[in-house]
Amino acid sequence: MNPKLVELALRKQRLQLRSAEEREAFVRHAQALTPVFRGVDRVVDGVRWARDNAPILSGIGIFLLVVRPRAALRWARRGWLGWQLVRRVRTLVS
């Protein structure tokens, strides 16, 4: 067998072993971020639920506006300020 081919095969094998070790190290380091990813997934699921159930949420909002207008306006103001904050953060991140 050609010595150059043997050397290439050995190099390929060493690279494959090194890649496997790096993948295992990445998985170990990524496990530390699992709680963060779970939290982000919960927020995304909540936003998706709110988007899918917009008519129900609108009905609840109108009901609260009729029954307790001061509290409803207070929560609307908080929501508006939160939305503005999210927009500003998005522009800073982008």
Coordinates of C-alpha atoms in Angstrom, one line a residue:
M1 CA 0.0 0.0 0.0
N2 CA 1.1 3.5 -0.8
P3 CA 2.7 5.2 2.3
K4 CA 1.0 8.5 1.4
L5 CA -2.5 6.8 1.5
V6 CA -1.7 5.2 4.8
E7 CA -0.7 8.6 6.2
L8 CA -3.9 10.2 4.9
A9 CA -6.0 7.4 6.4
L10 CA -4.3 7.9 9.8
R11 CA -4.8 11.6 9.6
K12 CA -8.5 11.1 8.7
Q13 CA -8.9 8.8 11.7
R14 CA -7.2 11.3 14.1
L15 CA -9.5 14.1 12.8
Q16 CA -12.6 11.9 13.3
L17 CA -11.6 11.1 16.8
R18 CA -10.9 14.8 17.5
S19 CA -14.2 15.8 16.1
A20 CA -16.0 13.2 18.3
E21 CA -14.2 14.6 21.4
E22 CA -15.2 18.2 20.4
R23 CA -18.8 17.2 19.9
E24 CA -18.9 15.6 23.3
A25 CA -17.4 18.7 24.9
F26 CA -19.9 20.9 23.1
V27 CA -22.8 18.8 24.4
R28 CA -21.5 19.0 28.0
H29 CA -21.2 22.8 27.7
A30 CA -24.6 23.1 26.1
Q31 CA -26.3 21.2 28.9
A32 CA -25.6 24.2 31.2
L33 CA -27.9 26.3 28.9
T34 CA -30.8 23.9 29.1
P35 CA -32.8 25.9 31.7
V36 CA -32.4 29.0 29.5
F37 CA -33.6 27.2 26.4
R38 CA -36.6 25.8 28.4
G39 CA -37.5 29.3 29.6
V40 CA -37.3 30.7 26.1
D41 CA -39.5 27.8 24.8
R42 CA -42.1 28.5 27.4
V43 CA -42.2 32.2 26.4
V44 CA -42.5 31.3 22.8
D45 CA -45.3 28.8 23.5
G46 CA -47.1 31.5 25.5
V47 CA -46.9 34.0 22.7
R48 CA -48.0 31.4 20.2
W49 CA -51.0 30.6 22.5
A50 CA -51.9 34.3 22.8
R51 CA -51.7 34.7 19.0
D52 CA -53.9 31.7 18.4
N53 CA -56.5 32.8 21.0
A54 CA -56.6 36.5 20.2
P55 CA -60.4 36.7 20.1
I56 CA -60.7 35.2 23.6
L57 CA -58.1 37.6 25.0
S58 CA -59.8 40.5 23.3
G59 CA -63.2 39.5 24.8
I60 CA -61.6 39.3 28.3
G61 CA -60.0 42.7 27.7
I62 CA -63.3 44.3 26.8
F63 CA -65.0 42.6 29.7
L64 CA -62.4 44.0 32.1
L65 CA -62.7 47.4 30.5
V66 CA -66.4 47.5 31.2
V67 CA -66.3 46.0 34.7
R68 CA -63.1 47.6 36.0
P69 CA -62.0 50.4 33.7
R70 CA -59.3 51.8 35.9
A71 CA -57.5 48.5 36.4
A72 CA -57.9 47.7 32.7
L73 CA -56.4 51.0 31.7
R74 CA -53.5 50.4 34.2
W75 CA -52.8 47.0 32.6
A76 CA -53.1 48.5 29.1
R77 CA -50.5 51.1 30.0
R78 CA -48.1 48.5 31.4
G79 CA -48.6 46.4 28.2
W80 CA -47.9 49.5 26.0
L81 CA -44.7 50.3 27.9
G82 CA -43.6 46.7 27.7
W83 CA -44.2 46.6 24.0
Q84 CA -42.2 49.8 23.6
L85 CA -39.4 48.4 25.6
V86 CA -39.3 45.2 23.4
R87 CA -39.2 47.4 20.3
R88 CA -36.3 49.4 21.6
V89 CA -34.4 46.3 22.6
R90 CA -34.9 44.8 19.2
T91 CA -33.5 47.9 17.5
L92 CA -30.5 47.8 19.8
V93 CA -29.9 44.1 19.2
S94 CA -30.4 44.2 15.4

